[in-house]
Amino acid sequence: ESVTIPTFEVGDEVIIDSIPIDEQNSYTYGWNGSMALMMKQSYQNGTIYTVTKVGSSSENNGLYYKLDDKYVFAPYHLKKVIDYDFV
């Protein structure tokens, strides 16, 4: 089964999906309590973060994303927030 890995640009707003503990323990870019809090606030409370840097890596389809100039997350744990303008 093929999976499409999302891509984002600087300025995109995203939410962080829940990341299972086993993935946190072996996270490609390292893991800490502040990242866990960001994740929890996002998937439980809808907190939105902004992509502030797009970097390249030999892991995860070649891209990683820094959110709010704080921590780096893999693309498959992020979802873009779609902003609809209502008239």
Short mmCIF file of N, CA and C in Angstrom, two decimals:
data_model
loop_
_atom_site.label_atom_id
_atom_site.label_comp_id
_atom_site.label_asym_id
_atom_site.label_seq_id
_atom_site.Cartn_x
_atom_site.Cartn_y
_atom_site.Cartn_z
N GLU A 1 0.84 -1.18 0.00
CA GLU A 1 0.00 0.00 0.00
C GLU A 1 0.88 1.24 0.00
N SER A 2 0.58 2.17 -0.87
CA SER A 2 1.34 3.40 -0.98
C SER A 2 0.74 4.47 -0.08
N VAL A 3 1.61 5.20 0.60
CA VAL A 3 1.18 6.27 1.47
C VAL A 3 1.75 7.58 0.94
N THR A 4 0.91 8.58 0.85
CA THR A 4 1.36 9.90 0.42
C THR A 4 1.81 10.68 1.64
N ILE A 5 3.07 11.08 1.65
CA ILE A 5 3.60 11.87 2.76
C ILE A 5 3.34 13.34 2.44
N PRO A 6 2.67 14.04 3.37
CA PRO A 6 2.33 15.43 3.09
C PRO A 6 3.57 16.32 3.05
N THR A 7 3.47 17.40 2.30
CA THR A 7 4.52 18.40 2.28
C THR A 7 3.92 19.74 2.69
N PHE A 8 4.76 20.58 3.28
CA PHE A 8 4.31 21.86 3.79
C PHE A 8 5.32 22.93 3.40
N GLU A 9 4.91 24.18 3.51
CA GLU A 9 5.77 25.32 3.23
C GLU A 9 5.86 26.19 4.47
N VAL A 10 6.92 26.99 4.56
CA VAL A 10 7.03 27.95 5.66
C VAL A 10 5.79 28.83 5.65
N GLY A 11 5.20 29.00 6.81
CA GLY A 11 3.98 29.80 6.95
C GLY A 11 2.72 28.96 7.02
N ASP A 12 2.78 27.70 6.60
CA ASP A 12 1.61 26.82 6.71
C ASP A 12 1.27 26.60 8.18
N GLU A 13 -0.02 26.54 8.44
CA GLU A 13 -0.49 26.23 9.79
C GLU A 13 -0.86 24.76 9.84
N VAL A 14 -0.43 24.10 10.93
CA VAL A 14 -0.63 22.66 11.05
C VAL A 14 -1.07 22.29 12.46
N ILE A 15 -1.63 21.09 12.56
CA ILE A 15 -1.86 20.47 13.85
C ILE A 15 -1.00 19.21 13.89
N ILE A 16 -0.67 18.78 15.09
CA ILE A 16 0.14 17.58 15.29
C ILE A 16 -0.79 16.45 15.71
N ASP A 17 -0.76 15.35 14.96
CA ASP A 17 -1.53 14.17 15.33
C ASP A 17 -0.93 13.51 16.57
N SER A 18 -1.71 12.68 17.21
CA SER A 18 -1.22 11.89 18.33
C SER A 18 -0.11 10.95 17.83
N ILE A 19 0.98 10.91 18.57
CA ILE A 19 2.11 10.06 18.21
C ILE A 19 2.25 8.99 19.29
N PRO A 20 2.14 7.73 18.92
CA PRO A 20 2.22 6.65 19.91
C PRO A 20 3.55 6.68 20.67
N ILE A 21 3.51 6.21 21.92
CA ILE A 21 4.68 6.25 22.79
C ILE A 21 5.87 5.51 22.20
N ASP A 22 5.63 4.40 21.50
CA ASP A 22 6.76 3.67 20.91
C ASP A 22 7.45 4.48 19.83
N GLU A 23 6.68 5.29 19.09
CA GLU A 23 7.29 6.17 18.09
C GLU A 23 8.02 7.34 18.76
N GLN A 24 7.45 7.85 19.86
CA GLN A 24 8.12 8.92 20.60
C GLN A 24 9.49 8.45 21.08
N ASN A 25 9.54 7.23 21.59
CA ASN A 25 10.79 6.69 22.15
C ASN A 25 11.87 6.47 21.11
N SER A 26 11.48 6.34 19.84
CA SER A 26 12.47 6.13 18.78
C SER A 26 12.35 7.20 17.70
N TYR A 27 11.89 8.40 18.09
CA TYR A 27 11.62 9.45 17.12
C TYR A 27 12.90 9.85 16.39
N THR A 28 12.82 9.93 15.10
CA THR A 28 13.97 10.21 14.24
C THR A 28 14.74 11.45 14.67
N TYR A 29 14.05 12.48 15.07
CA TYR A 29 14.69 13.75 15.38
C TYR A 29 14.83 14.01 16.87
N GLY A 30 14.69 12.96 17.67
CA GLY A 30 14.74 13.11 19.12
C GLY A 30 13.37 13.49 19.66
N TRP A 31 13.19 13.31 20.96
CA TRP A 31 11.89 13.58 21.58
C TRP A 31 12.11 14.10 22.98
N ASN A 32 11.25 15.03 23.41
CA ASN A 32 11.32 15.51 24.79
C ASN A 32 9.93 15.88 25.29
N GLY A 33 9.85 16.23 26.56
CA GLY A 33 8.57 16.55 27.18
C GLY A 33 7.87 17.74 26.56
N SER A 34 8.63 18.72 26.09
CA SER A 34 8.01 19.90 25.46
C SER A 34 7.33 19.53 24.15
N MET A 35 7.94 18.59 23.41
CA MET A 35 7.31 18.12 22.17
C MET A 35 6.03 17.35 22.49
N ALA A 36 6.07 16.56 23.55
CA ALA A 36 4.88 15.81 23.95
C ALA A 36 3.75 16.76 24.32
N LEU A 37 4.09 17.86 25.01
CA LEU A 37 3.08 18.85 25.38
C LEU A 37 2.51 19.53 24.14
N MET A 38 3.37 19.90 23.19
CA MET A 38 2.89 20.50 21.94
C MET A 38 1.91 19.56 21.25
N MET A 39 2.29 18.29 21.16
CA MET A 39 1.45 17.29 20.50
C MET A 39 0.10 17.18 21.21
N LYS A 40 0.15 17.04 22.52
CA LYS A 40 -1.08 16.86 23.30
C LYS A 40 -2.00 18.08 23.17
N GLN A 41 -1.43 19.28 23.25
CA GLN A 41 -2.24 20.48 23.12
C GLN A 41 -2.87 20.57 21.73
N SER A 42 -2.16 20.08 20.73
CA SER A 42 -2.66 20.15 19.37
C SER A 42 -3.79 19.16 19.13
N TYR A 43 -3.56 17.87 19.42
CA TYR A 43 -4.59 16.90 19.09
C TYR A 43 -5.75 16.89 20.08
N GLN A 44 -5.53 17.35 21.33
CA GLN A 44 -6.64 17.38 22.28
C GLN A 44 -7.38 18.71 22.29
N ASN A 45 -6.65 19.81 22.11
CA ASN A 45 -7.26 21.14 22.24
C ASN A 45 -7.31 21.93 20.95
N GLY A 46 -6.75 21.38 19.87
CA GLY A 46 -6.79 22.07 18.59
C GLY A 46 -5.76 23.17 18.43
N THR A 47 -4.73 23.19 19.28
CA THR A 47 -3.68 24.20 19.15
C THR A 47 -3.02 24.08 17.78
N ILE A 48 -2.87 25.22 17.12
CA ILE A 48 -2.30 25.27 15.77
C ILE A 48 -0.88 25.82 15.86
N TYR A 49 0.01 25.21 15.09
CA TYR A 49 1.40 25.65 15.02
C TYR A 49 1.73 26.08 13.60
N THR A 50 2.75 26.93 13.47
CA THR A 50 3.17 27.44 12.17
C THR A 50 4.50 26.81 11.78
N VAL A 51 4.59 26.36 10.53
CA VAL A 51 5.85 25.84 10.00
C VAL A 51 6.79 27.02 9.83
N THR A 52 7.93 27.00 10.54
CA THR A 52 8.88 28.10 10.46
C THR A 52 10.16 27.72 9.73
N LYS A 53 10.36 26.43 9.48
CA LYS A 53 11.52 25.99 8.73
C LYS A 53 11.22 24.65 8.07
N VAL A 54 11.65 24.52 6.83
CA VAL A 54 11.59 23.24 6.13
C VAL A 54 13.03 22.81 5.92
N GLY A 55 13.37 21.63 6.39
CA GLY A 55 14.73 21.14 6.25
C GLY A 55 14.75 19.83 5.50
N SER A 56 15.94 19.47 5.03
CA SER A 56 16.07 18.21 4.32
C SER A 56 16.84 17.21 5.19
N SER A 57 16.50 15.96 4.98
CA SER A 57 17.07 14.89 5.78
C SER A 57 17.12 13.63 4.94
N SER A 58 17.96 12.70 5.34
CA SER A 58 17.97 11.41 4.66
C SER A 58 16.84 10.52 5.16
N GLU A 59 16.11 10.98 6.16
CA GLU A 59 14.99 10.23 6.73
C GLU A 59 13.66 10.84 6.27
N ASN A 60 12.60 10.08 6.38
CA ASN A 60 11.22 10.56 6.20
C ASN A 60 10.98 11.30 4.89
N ASN A 61 11.33 10.66 3.80
CA ASN A 61 11.10 11.23 2.47
C ASN A 61 11.88 12.52 2.25
N GLY A 62 12.91 12.75 3.05
CA GLY A 62 13.79 13.87 2.81
C GLY A 62 13.42 15.19 3.42
N LEU A 63 12.29 15.29 4.13
CA LEU A 63 11.88 16.57 4.68
C LEU A 63 11.52 16.46 6.15
N TYR A 64 11.81 17.56 6.88
CA TYR A 64 11.31 17.69 8.25
C TYR A 64 10.83 19.13 8.42
N TYR A 65 10.05 19.36 9.47
CA TYR A 65 9.42 20.66 9.65
C TYR A 65 9.59 21.15 11.07
N LYS A 66 10.13 22.36 11.20
CA LYS A 66 10.25 23.00 12.51
C LYS A 66 9.00 23.83 12.72
N LEU A 67 8.40 23.67 13.90
CA LEU A 67 7.16 24.37 14.21
C LEU A 67 7.41 25.46 15.25
N ASP A 68 6.91 26.65 14.98
CA ASP A 68 7.02 27.80 15.88
C ASP A 68 8.46 28.05 16.33
N ASP A 69 9.42 27.77 15.48
CA ASP A 69 10.85 27.92 15.80
C ASP A 69 11.26 27.14 17.04
N LYS A 70 10.58 26.02 17.30
CA LYS A 70 10.87 25.26 18.51
C LYS A 70 11.43 23.87 18.21
N TYR A 71 10.58 22.98 17.73
CA TYR A 71 10.97 21.58 17.58
C TYR A 71 10.64 21.07 16.19
N VAL A 72 11.34 20.01 15.82
CA VAL A 72 11.22 19.41 14.49
C VAL A 72 10.31 18.19 14.55
N PHE A 73 9.40 18.11 13.58
CA PHE A 73 8.48 16.99 13.48
C PHE A 73 8.53 16.39 12.08
N ALA A 74 8.25 15.10 12.02
CA ALA A 74 8.17 14.40 10.74
C ALA A 74 6.86 14.75 10.05
N PRO A 75 6.85 14.77 8.73
CA PRO A 75 5.65 15.19 7.99
C PRO A 75 4.42 14.33 8.23
N TYR A 76 4.61 13.04 8.44
CA TYR A 76 3.44 12.17 8.57
C TYR A 76 2.71 12.31 9.90
N HIS A 77 3.22 13.16 10.80
CA HIS A 77 2.51 13.44 12.05
C HIS A 77 1.80 14.79 12.02
N LEU A 78 1.83 15.45 10.88
CA LEU A 78 1.26 16.79 10.76
C LEU A 78 0.10 16.81 9.77
N LYS A 79 -0.86 17.68 10.05
CA LYS A 79 -1.98 17.91 9.13
C LYS A 79 -2.13 19.41 8.93
N LYS A 80 -2.26 19.81 7.67
CA LYS A 80 -2.42 21.22 7.36
C LYS A 80 -3.80 21.69 7.78
N VAL A 81 -3.84 22.88 8.36
CA VAL A 81 -5.10 23.52 8.74
C VAL A 81 -5.60 24.27 7.52
N ILE A 82 -6.79 23.94 7.09
CA ILE A 82 -7.38 24.63 5.94
C ILE A 82 -8.19 25.81 6.45
N ASP A 83 -7.84 26.99 5.96
CA ASP A 83 -8.52 28.21 6.38
C ASP A 83 -9.56 28.57 5.32
N TYR A 84 -10.80 28.50 5.74
CA TYR A 84 -11.88 28.85 4.81
C TYR A 84 -12.35 30.27 5.09
N ASP A 85 -12.46 31.05 4.03
CA ASP A 85 -13.01 32.39 4.15
C ASP A 85 -14.50 32.34 3.87
N PHE A 86 -15.28 32.75 4.85
CA PHE A 86 -16.73 32.78 4.66
C PHE A 86 -17.16 34.20 4.33
N VAL A 87 -18.04 34.32 3.34
CA VAL A 87 -18.51 35.62 2.91
C VAL A 87 -19.89 35.85 3.42
#
